[in-house]
Tab-separated table of C-alpha atoms in Angstrom:
chain	number	residue	atom	x	y	z
A	1	MET	CA	-1.930	96.774	75.947
A	2	LEU	CA	-3.388	95.641	79.148
A	3	ALA	CA	-0.260	95.207	81.131
A	4	LYS	CA	-0.420	91.907	83.586
A	5	ARG	CA	-0.385	93.366	87.337
A	6	ILE	CA	1.751	92.843	89.986
A	7	ILE	CA	0.104	93.297	93.476
A	8	PRO	CA	2.103	93.240	96.785
A	9	CYS	CA	-0.137	92.116	99.686
A	10	LEU	CA	0.104	93.793	103.129
A	11	ASP	CA	-1.040	91.637	106.102
A	12	VAL	CA	-1.981	93.931	108.747
A	13	LYS	CA	-2.903	93.161	112.157
A	14	ASP	CA	-3.684	96.176	115.013
A	15	GLY	CA	-2.945	98.486	112.000
A	16	ARG	CA	0.858	97.236	112.023
A	17	VAL	CA	2.205	95.203	109.282
A	18	VAL	CA	3.015	91.389	110.051
A	19	LYS	CA	5.735	89.741	108.059
A	20	GLY	CA	7.510	93.101	107.343
A	21	VAL	CA	11.121	93.472	107.348
A	22	ASN	CA	13.000	96.273	107.978
A	23	PHE	CA	13.517	97.981	104.735
A	24	LEU	CA	16.447	100.357	105.200
A	25	ASP	CA	14.703	103.379	103.905
A	26	LEU	CA	11.723	103.376	105.897
A	27	ARG	CA	11.534	105.044	109.174
A	28	ASP	CA	8.986	102.879	110.297
A	29	ALA	CA	9.059	99.258	108.933
A	30	GLY	CA	5.641	98.328	110.750
A	31	ASP	CA	3.734	101.359	109.444
A	32	PRO	CA	1.687	99.870	106.438
A	33	VAL	CA	1.435	103.215	104.600
A	34	GLU	CA	5.026	103.623	104.757
A	35	GLN	CA	5.355	99.967	103.238
A	36	ALA	CA	2.566	101.144	100.687
A	37	ARG	CA	4.354	104.423	99.777
A	38	PHE	CA	7.564	101.850	99.504
A	39	TYR	CA	5.848	99.682	96.956
A	40	GLU	CA	4.422	102.421	94.868
A	41	ARG	CA	7.869	103.910	94.154
A	42	GLU	CA	9.286	100.251	93.579
A	43	GLY	CA	6.272	100.269	90.516
A	44	ALA	CA	3.721	97.803	92.271
A	45	ASP	CA	0.627	98.353	90.263
A	46	GLU	CA	-2.139	97.984	93.056
A	47	LEU	CA	-1.354	97.353	96.657
A	48	VAL	CA	-3.689	94.705	98.994
A	49	PHE	CA	-3.866	95.363	102.714
A	50	LEU	CA	-5.404	92.323	104.529
A	51	ASP	CA	-6.626	92.939	107.900
A	52	ILE	CA	-5.897	89.700	110.070
A	53	THR	CA	-7.054	91.441	113.218
A	54	ALA	CA	-9.264	88.669	114.824
A	55	SER	CA	-11.505	91.213	116.765
A	56	SER	CA	-14.671	92.871	115.430
A	57	ASP	CA	-14.200	96.466	116.796
A	58	ASN	CA	-11.245	96.677	114.297
A	59	ARG	CA	-13.093	98.864	111.415
A	60	LYS	CA	-11.939	102.206	112.867
A	61	THR	CA	-8.092	101.289	112.641
A	62	ILE	CA	-8.765	99.861	108.973
A	63	VAL	CA	-10.902	103.129	108.184
A	64	GLU	CA	-7.896	105.270	109.081
A	65	LEU	CA	-5.723	102.834	107.297
A	66	ALA	CA	-7.481	103.682	104.608
A	67	ARG	CA	-7.708	107.408	104.821
A	68	ARG	CA	-3.486	107.586	105.694
A	69	THR	CA	-3.069	105.345	102.523
A	70	ALA	CA	-5.587	107.618	100.213
A	71	ASP	CA	-3.841	110.595	101.214
A	72	GLU	CA	-0.151	109.588	100.340
A	73	VAL	CA	-0.658	106.917	97.460
A	74	PHE	CA	-1.641	107.402	93.985
A	75	ILE	CA	-1.920	103.743	93.220
A	76	PRO	CA	-5.198	102.162	93.670
A	77	PHE	CA	-5.433	99.895	97.119
A	78	THR	CA	-7.848	97.034	98.028
A	79	ILE	CA	-8.802	96.685	101.619
A	80	GLY	CA	-10.229	93.002	103.145
A	81	GLY	CA	-10.620	91.332	106.033
A	82	GLY	CA	-13.305	91.068	108.404
A	83	ILE	CA	-15.626	93.552	106.386
A	84	GLY	CA	-19.047	92.492	106.972
A	85	SER	CA	-21.733	94.795	105.778
A	86	LEU	CA	-22.587	97.592	103.586
A	87	GLU	CA	-22.387	100.110	106.455
A	88	ASP	CA	-18.347	98.961	106.618
A	89	ILE	CA	-18.135	99.070	102.948
A	90	ARG	CA	-18.988	102.329	102.580
A	91	GLU	CA	-16.704	103.540	105.313
A	92	ILE	CA	-14.099	101.980	103.926
A	93	LEU	CA	-14.394	103.574	100.148
A	94	LYS	CA	-15.357	106.492	101.644
A	95	ALA	CA	-12.089	106.900	103.495
A	96	GLY	CA	-10.624	106.556	99.754
A	97	ALA	CA	-9.832	102.710	99.192
A	98	ASP	CA	-10.553	101.802	95.591
A	99	LYS	CA	-11.904	98.244	96.437
A	100	VAL	CA	-13.167	96.116	99.233
A	101	SER	CA	-12.616	92.278	99.367
A	102	LEU	CA	-15.236	89.982	100.829
A	103	ASN	CA	-14.638	86.578	101.652
A	104	THR	CA	-16.632	85.227	104.848
A	105	ALA	CA	-19.023	87.700	104.539
A	106	ALA	CA	-20.388	86.795	101.019
A	107	VAL	CA	-20.100	83.081	101.746
A	108	LEU	CA	-22.292	83.461	104.732
A	109	ASP	CA	-24.660	86.235	102.879
A	110	PRO	CA	-23.846	85.648	98.888
A	111	ALA	CA	-26.631	88.549	98.479
A	112	LEU	CA	-24.050	91.154	100.375
A	113	ILE	CA	-22.199	90.709	96.990
A	114	GLY	CA	-24.921	92.206	94.877
A	115	ARG	CA	-25.948	94.628	97.034
A	116	ALA	CA	-22.313	96.366	97.196
A	117	ALA	CA	-22.004	95.977	93.647
A	118	ASP	CA	-25.263	97.605	93.458
A	119	ARG	CA	-24.561	100.467	95.655
A	120	PHE	CA	-21.051	101.341	95.398
A	121	GLY	CA	-20.056	99.460	91.654
A	122	SER	CA	-18.884	96.124	90.656
A	123	GLN	CA	-15.578	97.802	89.947
A	124	CYS	CA	-15.108	98.134	93.699
A	125	VAL	CA	-16.273	94.553	94.933
A	126	VAL	CA	-13.343	91.876	94.900
A	127	VAL	CA	-14.744	88.832	96.212
A	128	ALA	CA	-11.931	86.620	97.661
A	129	ILE	CA	-12.021	82.770	97.127
A	130	ASP	CA	-9.696	80.622	99.533
A	131	ALA	CA	-9.629	77.238	98.190
A	132	CYS	CA	-8.514	73.908	99.205
A	133	ARG	CA	-7.906	70.887	97.480
A	134	LYS	CA	-10.619	68.039	97.921
A	135	ALA	CA	-11.242	64.767	96.023
A	136	GLY	CA	-12.628	65.931	92.202
A	137	GLY	CA	-11.993	69.525	93.131
A	138	TRP	CA	-11.348	72.386	95.514
A	139	GLU	CA	-13.400	73.641	98.477
A	140	VAL	CA	-14.252	77.137	99.617
A	141	PHE	CA	-12.913	78.025	103.389
A	142	THR	CA	-14.101	80.710	105.144
A	143	HIS	CA	-13.126	82.427	108.448
A	144	GLY	CA	-9.116	82.878	107.476
A	145	GLY	CA	-9.065	79.338	106.039
A	146	ARG	CA	-10.457	77.503	109.129
A	147	THR	CA	-13.929	76.750	108.462
A	148	PRO	CA	-14.528	74.388	105.579
A	149	ALA	CA	-17.770	76.029	103.697
A	150	GLY	CA	-18.950	72.724	101.683
A	151	ILE	CA	-19.113	74.754	98.253
A	152	ASP	CA	-17.407	74.046	95.134
A	153	ALA	CA	-14.543	76.838	94.508
A	154	VAL	CA	-15.334	76.673	90.289
A	155	GLU	CA	-19.302	76.941	91.237
A	156	TRP	CA	-18.707	79.528	93.557
A	157	ALA	CA	-16.749	81.612	91.047
A	158	ARG	CA	-19.367	81.891	88.658
A	159	GLU	CA	-21.770	82.279	91.145
A	160	VAL	CA	-19.866	85.596	92.657
A	161	GLN	CA	-19.703	87.014	88.882
A	162	LYS	CA	-23.079	86.402	88.120
A	163	ARG	CA	-23.796	88.331	91.447
A	164	GLY	CA	-21.643	91.129	90.393
A	165	ALA	CA	-18.296	91.061	91.691
A	166	GLY	CA	-15.597	92.728	89.467
A	167	GLU	CA	-13.081	90.727	90.455
A	168	ILE	CA	-11.509	87.350	92.117
A	169	LEU	CA	-8.853	87.164	94.689
A	170	LEU	CA	-8.146	83.677	94.529
A	171	THR	CA	-5.864	81.791	97.019
A	172	SER	CA	-4.819	78.260	96.938
A	173	MET	CA	-4.323	77.646	100.546
A	174	ASP	CA	-2.618	74.636	99.853
A	175	GLY	CA	0.020	76.697	98.359
A	176	ASP	CA	-0.212	79.731	100.972
A	177	GLY	CA	3.122	80.036	102.790
A	178	THR	CA	4.901	77.365	100.872
A	179	LEU	CA	6.559	79.137	98.199
A	180	ALA	CA	6.195	75.811	96.114
A	181	GLY	CA	4.091	78.299	93.474
A	182	TYR	CA	0.464	79.095	92.579
A	183	ASP	CA	-2.012	76.396	92.198
A	184	LEU	CA	-2.049	76.701	88.278
A	185	GLU	CA	-4.714	73.893	88.096
A	186	LEU	CA	-6.964	75.743	90.151
A	187	THR	CA	-6.074	78.644	88.672
A	188	ARG	CA	-6.848	77.788	84.985
A	189	GLU	CA	-9.974	76.428	86.243
A	190	ILE	CA	-11.417	79.567	87.561
A	191	THR	CA	-9.842	81.736	84.942
A	192	ARG	CA	-11.586	79.858	82.327
A	193	ALA	CA	-15.295	79.746	84.631
A	194	VAL	CA	-15.298	83.407	84.803
A	195	LYS	CA	-14.996	86.539	82.370
A	196	ILE	CA	-14.047	88.895	85.419
A	197	PRO	CA	-10.454	89.205	86.244
A	198	VAL	CA	-9.062	87.022	88.382
A	199	ILE	CA	-5.952	87.760	90.837
A	200	ALA	CA	-3.447	84.466	91.535
A	201	SER	CA	-2.548	84.456	95.131
A	202	GLY	CA	-1.033	81.812	97.678
A	203	GLY	CA	2.839	80.059	97.402
A	204	VAL	CA	4.761	82.326	95.051
A	205	GLY	CA	8.633	81.576	95.859
A	206	SER	CA	9.864	82.531	92.436
A	207	LEU	CA	9.501	85.023	89.618
A	208	GLU	CA	9.005	81.963	87.708
A	209	ASP	CA	5.785	81.255	90.020
A	210	LEU	CA	4.661	84.759	88.786
A	211	TYR	CA	5.105	84.047	84.826
A	212	ARG	CA	3.245	80.504	85.326
A	213	GLY	CA	0.092	82.212	87.009
A	214	ILE	CA	-0.270	84.177	84.486
A	215	ALA	CA	0.511	82.347	81.179
A	216	GLU	CA	-0.628	78.798	82.261
A	217	GLY	CA	-3.074	79.778	85.234
A	218	GLY	CA	-4.817	82.898	83.111
A	219	ALA	CA	-4.632	85.198	85.915
A	220	GLN	CA	-4.870	88.858	84.831
A	221	ALA	CA	-2.580	89.412	87.985
A	222	VAL	CA	-0.540	88.117	90.714
A	223	LEU	CA	-0.216	88.550	94.167
A	224	ALA	CA	2.603	88.003	96.387
A	225	ALA	CA	3.781	88.757	99.905
A	226	SER	CA	7.102	86.961	101.371
A	227	ILE	CA	9.003	87.068	97.856
A	228	PHE	CA	8.542	91.356	98.256
A	229	HIS	CA	8.703	91.255	101.752
A	230	PHE	CA	11.765	89.565	102.538
A	231	ARG	CA	13.356	91.031	99.656
A	232	THR	CA	14.137	87.923	97.845
A	233	TYR	CA	13.232	89.869	94.783
A	234	SER	CA	12.035	93.430	93.856
A	235	ILE	CA	8.949	94.616	92.051
A	236	ARG	CA	11.106	95.885	89.312
A	237	GLN	CA	13.335	92.783	89.094
A	238	ALA	CA	9.616	90.653	88.818
A	239	LYS	CA	8.463	93.001	85.653
A	240	LEU	CA	11.931	93.116	84.034
A	241	TYR	CA	11.693	89.046	84.215
A	242	LEU	CA	7.895	89.023	83.038
A	243	ARG	CA	8.956	91.407	80.273
A	244	GLU	CA	11.650	89.446	79.292
A	245	ARG	CA	9.377	86.447	79.106
A	246	GLY	CA	7.106	88.158	76.799
A	247	ILE	CA	4.550	89.309	79.289
A	248	PRO	CA	2.844	92.793	79.133
A	249	VAL	CA	3.663	94.572	82.215
A	250	ARG	CA	3.943	98.434	83.333
A	251	LEU	CA	7.568	99.867	83.193
A	252	GLY	CA	8.541	103.293	83.545
A	253	ARG	CA	5.866	106.101	82.847
B	1	MET	CA	-10.684	127.033	93.801
B	2	ILE	CA	-11.160	123.791	91.606
B	3	GLY	CA	-14.836	122.464	92.361
B	4	ILE	CA	-15.291	118.452	92.393
B	5	VAL	CA	-19.043	117.568	91.791
B	6	ASP	CA	-20.354	115.208	94.553
B	7	TYR	CA	-23.406	113.679	93.540
B	8	GLY	CA	-23.497	110.533	95.426
B	9	MET	CA	-21.562	108.750	92.730
B	10	GLY	CA	-18.263	107.280	94.202
B	11	ASN	CA	-15.055	108.238	96.108
B	12	LEU	CA	-13.927	111.713	95.627
B	13	ARG	CA	-11.645	111.809	98.385
B	14	SER	CA	-8.919	110.345	95.840
B	15	VAL	CA	-9.477	113.414	93.551
B	16	GLU	CA	-9.386	115.598	96.168
B	17	LYS	CA	-6.448	114.344	97.618
B	18	ALA	CA	-4.311	114.236	94.545
B	19	LEU	CA	-5.321	118.024	93.743
B	20	GLU	CA	-4.215	119.085	97.161
B	21	HIS	CA	-0.949	116.955	96.617
B	22	LEU	CA	-0.263	119.221	94.092
B	23	GLY	CA	-0.741	122.034	96.066
B	24	ALA	CA	-4.175	123.173	94.522
B	25	ARG	CA	-7.138	124.903	96.346
B	26	CYS	CA	-10.504	122.673	95.795
B	27	SER	CA	-13.434	122.082	97.197
B	28	ILE	CA	-16.161	119.589	97.401
B	29	LEU	CA	-19.327	120.595	95.990
B	30	THR	CA	-22.545	119.079	97.354
B	31	GLU	CA	-24.938	121.827	95.554
B	32	PRO	CA	-24.750	124.231	92.658
B	33	GLY	CA	-23.421	127.044	93.892
B	34	ASN	CA	-21.725	130.447	92.317
B	35	PRO	CA	-19.846	129.423	89.511
B	36	ASP	CA	-17.955	132.795	89.500
B	37	GLU	CA	-15.952	131.369	92.527
B	38	LEU	CA	-14.856	128.531	90.762
B	39	ALA	CA	-11.501	128.229	88.596
B	40	GLY	CA	-12.888	124.722	86.973
B	41	VAL	CA	-14.622	121.897	87.959
B	42	ILE	CA	-13.852	118.328	87.961
B	43	LEU	CA	-17.114	115.938	87.225
B	44	PRO	CA	-15.513	112.324	88.976
B	45	GLY	CA	-17.769	109.016	89.211
B	46	LEU	CA	-17.903	105.708	89.366
B	47	GLY	CA	-21.034	103.215	88.753
B	48	ALA	CA	-24.142	103.589	86.605
B	49	PHE	CA	-24.996	105.795	84.139
B	50	SER	CA	-28.432	106.266	84.756
B	51	ARG	CA	-28.339	106.384	88.227
B	52	ALA	CA	-25.614	108.894	88.322
B	53	MET	CA	-27.923	111.454	85.736
B	54	ASP	CA	-30.901	110.877	88.055
B	55	ASN	CA	-28.959	112.080	90.985
B	56	LEU	CA	-27.115	114.701	88.798
B	57	ARG	CA	-30.809	116.162	87.745
B	58	ALA	CA	-31.932	115.688	91.261
B	59	GLY	CA	-29.029	117.775	92.582
B	60	GLY	CA	-30.058	120.773	89.740
B	61	TRP	CA	-26.536	119.557	88.037
B	62	PRO	CA	-26.940	119.665	84.443
B	63	GLU	CA	-27.759	122.928	83.654
B	64	TRP	CA	-25.312	124.243	86.005
B	65	ILE	CA	-22.497	121.998	84.649
B	66	ARG	CA	-23.616	123.275	81.015
B	67	GLY	CA	-23.537	126.840	81.783
B	68	LEU	CA	-20.392	126.520	83.925
B	69	ALA	CA	-18.995	124.650	80.594
B	70	GLY	CA	-20.536	127.141	78.309
B	71	GLY	CA	-18.916	129.977	80.093
B	72	GLY	CA	-15.416	128.718	79.080
B	73	LYS	CA	-14.244	127.420	82.636
B	74	PRO	CA	-12.013	124.274	82.240
B	75	LEU	CA	-14.520	121.037	82.824
B	76	LEU	CA	-12.914	117.818	83.761
B	77	GLY	CA	-14.884	114.565	83.347
B	78	ILE	CA	-13.227	111.599	84.925
B	79	CYS	CA	-14.077	107.849	84.243
B	80	LEU	CA	-18.177	107.816	84.174
B	81	GLY	CA	-17.826	111.532	84.101
B	82	LEU	CA	-16.143	111.290	80.893
B	83	GLN	CA	-19.015	109.204	80.017
B	84	LEU	CA	-21.967	111.479	80.944
B	85	LEU	CA	-20.404	114.276	78.783
B	86	PHE	CA	-21.790	112.933	75.903
B	87	SER	CA	-25.463	112.675	74.483
B	88	ARG	CA	-26.577	109.487	75.168
B	89	SER	CA	-25.688	105.861	77.035
B	90	GLU	CA	-26.596	102.348	76.047
B	91	GLU	CA	-25.814	101.107	79.614
B	92	GLY	CA	-29.172	99.439	80.921
B	93	ALA	CA	-32.238	100.976	79.787
B	94	GLY	CA	-30.268	103.992	78.261
B	95	ASP	CA	-30.655	107.445	79.219
B	96	THR	CA	-29.472	110.936	77.954
B	97	GLY	CA	-26.682	112.340	79.331
B	98	LEU	CA	-25.434	116.164	79.530
B	99	ASP	CA	-25.187	116.193	75.946
B	100	LEU	CA	-21.656	118.503	75.941
B	101	LEU	CA	-20.182	116.535	73.341
B	102	PRO	CA	-22.169	114.336	70.871
B	103	GLY	CA	-21.927	110.764	70.725
B	104	ARG	CA	-23.057	107.645	72.500
B	105	VAL	CA	-22.008	105.222	75.481
B	106	ALA	CA	-21.529	101.607	74.462
B	107	ARG	CA	-20.737	98.847	76.617
B	108	LEU	CA	-17.064	97.322	75.398
B	109	PRO	CA	-16.603	94.778	72.492
B	110	GLU	CA	-17.094	91.370	73.506
B	111	ARG	CA	-14.115	90.613	71.972
B	112	ALA	CA	-12.409	92.455	74.832
B	113	LYS	CA	-13.331	89.231	76.279
B	114	ILE	CA	-12.560	90.295	80.296
B	115	ILE	CA	-14.814	92.887	81.583
B	116	PRO	CA	-14.093	95.086	83.115
B	117	HIS	CA	-10.976	96.664	81.749
B	118	MET	CA	-9.331	96.981	84.872
B	119	GLY	CA	-5.692	97.830	85.289
B	120	TRP	CA	-2.801	100.043	83.649
B	121	ASN	CA	-3.063	100.718	79.628
B	122	GLN	CA	-0.902	102.941	77.571
B	123	ILE	CA	-2.704	105.950	76.068
B	124	ARG	CA	-1.611	107.139	72.295
B	125	PHE	CA	-2.404	110.665	71.600
B	126	ARG	CA	-4.838	111.771	68.371
B	127	GLU	CA	-4.445	115.429	69.100
B	128	ARG	CA	-1.865	117.398	71.367
B	129	SER	CA	-4.354	118.110	74.344
B	130	PRO	CA	-2.921	120.940	76.634
B	131	LEU	CA	-4.037	118.784	79.414
B	132	PHE	CA	-1.178	116.098	78.302
B	133	GLU	CA	1.614	118.433	78.306
B	134	GLY	CA	4.792	116.685	79.441
B	135	VAL	CA	3.171	113.426	79.195
B	136	GLY	CA	4.729	111.158	76.750
B	137	ASP	CA	2.598	109.133	74.123
B	138	GLY	CA	2.796	105.225	75.369
B	139	SER	CA	2.288	106.667	79.233
B	140	TRP	CA	0.464	103.634	81.620
B	141	VAL	CA	-2.727	104.786	83.285
B	142	TYR	CA	-5.061	103.154	85.186
B	143	PHE	CA	-8.412	102.387	84.212
B	144	VAL	CA	-11.425	100.558	85.625
B	145	HIS	CA	-14.383	100.594	83.416
B	146	SER	CA	-17.261	97.959	81.119
B	147	TYR	CA	-18.125	101.122	79.293
B	148	ILE	CA	-16.485	103.339	76.455
B	149	ALA	CA	-17.644	106.732	74.770
B	150	VAL	CA	-18.074	106.641	70.907
B	151	PRO	CA	-18.162	110.243	70.175
B	152	GLY	CA	-20.136	111.350	67.447
B	153	ASP	CA	-17.028	113.695	65.993
B	154	PRO	CA	-13.658	112.471	65.589
B	155	ALA	CA	-12.519	115.741	66.258
B	156	VAL	CA	-12.809	115.698	70.200
B	157	ILE	CA	-10.488	112.068	70.339
B	158	ALA	CA	-7.563	113.021	72.203
B	159	ALA	CA	-5.985	109.829	73.130
B	160	VAL	CA	-7.017	106.187	72.612
B	161	THR	CA	-6.239	103.301	73.790
B	162	ASP	CA	-6.038	99.093	73.065
B	163	TYR	CA	-8.357	96.655	74.576
B	164	GLY	CA	-10.295	94.127	72.179
B	165	GLY	CA	-9.643	96.967	69.752
B	166	GLU	CA	-9.120	100.712	69.971
B	167	PHE	CA	-11.348	102.386	72.067
B	168	VAL	CA	-11.223	106.336	73.074
B	169	SER	CA	-9.598	106.984	76.592
B	170	ALA	CA	-9.380	110.702	76.501
B	171	VAL	CA	-11.462	113.801	74.312
B	172	SER	CA	-11.180	117.310	74.290
B	173	ARG	CA	-13.186	119.775	73.151
B	174	GLY	CA	-11.747	123.409	73.588
B	175	ASN	CA	-12.361	123.865	77.525
B	176	ILE	CA	-14.326	120.309	78.292
B	177	HIS	CA	-12.124	117.118	78.380
B	178	GLY	CA	-12.727	113.787	79.788
B	179	LEU	CA	-10.612	110.809	80.892
B	180	GLN	CA	-11.661	107.463	80.667
B	181	PHE	CA	-9.107	106.390	82.897
B	182	HIS	CA	-8.119	107.633	86.674
B	183	PRO	CA	-5.811	110.134	86.863
B	184	GLU	CA	-5.773	110.084	90.455
B	185	LYS	CA	-4.529	106.661	90.494
B	186	SER	CA	-2.161	106.538	87.841
B	187	GLN	CA	1.116	107.728	89.761
B	188	ALA	CA	3.458	110.279	88.387
B	189	THR	CA	1.467	110.202	84.868
B	190	GLY	CA	-1.786	110.771	86.466
B	191	LEU	CA	-0.579	113.826	88.883
B	192	ARG	CA	1.201	115.706	85.698
B	193	ILE	CA	-2.467	115.503	83.807
B	194	LEU	CA	-4.455	116.862	86.730
B	195	GLU	CA	-1.476	119.416	87.267
B	196	ASN	CA	-1.840	120.565	83.421
B	197	PHE	CA	-5.644	120.706	84.379
B	198	ILE	CA	-5.020	122.969	87.601
B	199	ARG	CA	-2.729	125.107	85.426
B	200	LEU	CA	-5.394	125.258	82.699
B	201	ALA	CA	-7.697	126.354	85.530
B	202	GLY	CA	-5.499	129.029	86.572
B	203	SER	CA	-5.153	130.809	83.417
B	204	GLY	CA	-8.788	130.446	82.504
B	205	ALA	CA	-8.227	128.632	79.842
């Protein structure tokens, strides 16, 4: 049976992990690759690196990150943040990333999704949707959540699937950073609207939240940052908890 | 030396890095070379079947691969590389494959509900292939695919996996092997399988 995936997210700025805490057994806790290896050992199913560097000349750093991670980490990883062109995607995949996550660029030029899927395969094209509650639904935001795009999130999810996205990374901006749990209503609406896998993100504060994202939201995977970074819970604890509650997870070999 | 066929379909670096991590000498092949220099060949791949075949044909690969497999060198197809080993695919407008194994490639059944099949799933062995030495029944491996192989000869089925029903997740016949999952992304289990392949290549099996 296909396991539900637990995905730690690493926010990276100028090639360094943001929000990282000092893991005792890491030589350099700010090094994203060291943290990636730590999570791999702990049993993470995949990793997401989200580059939050504002500058546009940052591609070299991100390509280098993909290359170093591919050298040492043998689970799939996705790189997102500021990816704007087919050439960006090509370089990052060639360096060894398994998937790229598109956000603002996909909203500004939806045809990019199709071109990327056509050239590299749907399986490596993730579309990140940042959604915020509004009257009667949810609105898509771009530019790291700063700019309203004037698009309905559920409609957008259907469209990115049609254009060839292989997966959706769905972040509730209302929940993000609050530790109050995923927006389950939003997650449910989106997972019902599409047939591609949906990763729930934004707001996880407890293991119960992970469970609800899967059991009630219908997500195929759950992404979290803070609860893992700050060692509130380990990946293994999360998996043991989910297994206890009847969710299929990968534990052991 | 293990050759990795580069025909412009997907990420080869992860496969190369996994082999290097295991201490194997490997080389990315951008054109068919002298097979005598190779102990074994890996055919990776991601993306669409017919584009992959077009690229292989344009590069003069199909005859080279058939010759090499016919000569008894270990061959390992990964993901799309497994599918290419078969006679034909129903993906898109359809196309013929390398035809090293009889059978076809079909879309995952609708009852699978969510397509692609993406993530970690378990393999159940049907035949004990030397590729799986030291790998436990029910081990977790990483998949990402929308199509599956339907072998014409059930004897080639080495492992199956459940996703909307059982599908063939590994095949093995003599020196020809295929994995629907990504060993290079399947942590310790995947590395063990690649290590077994390196050993098979080293022993000329």
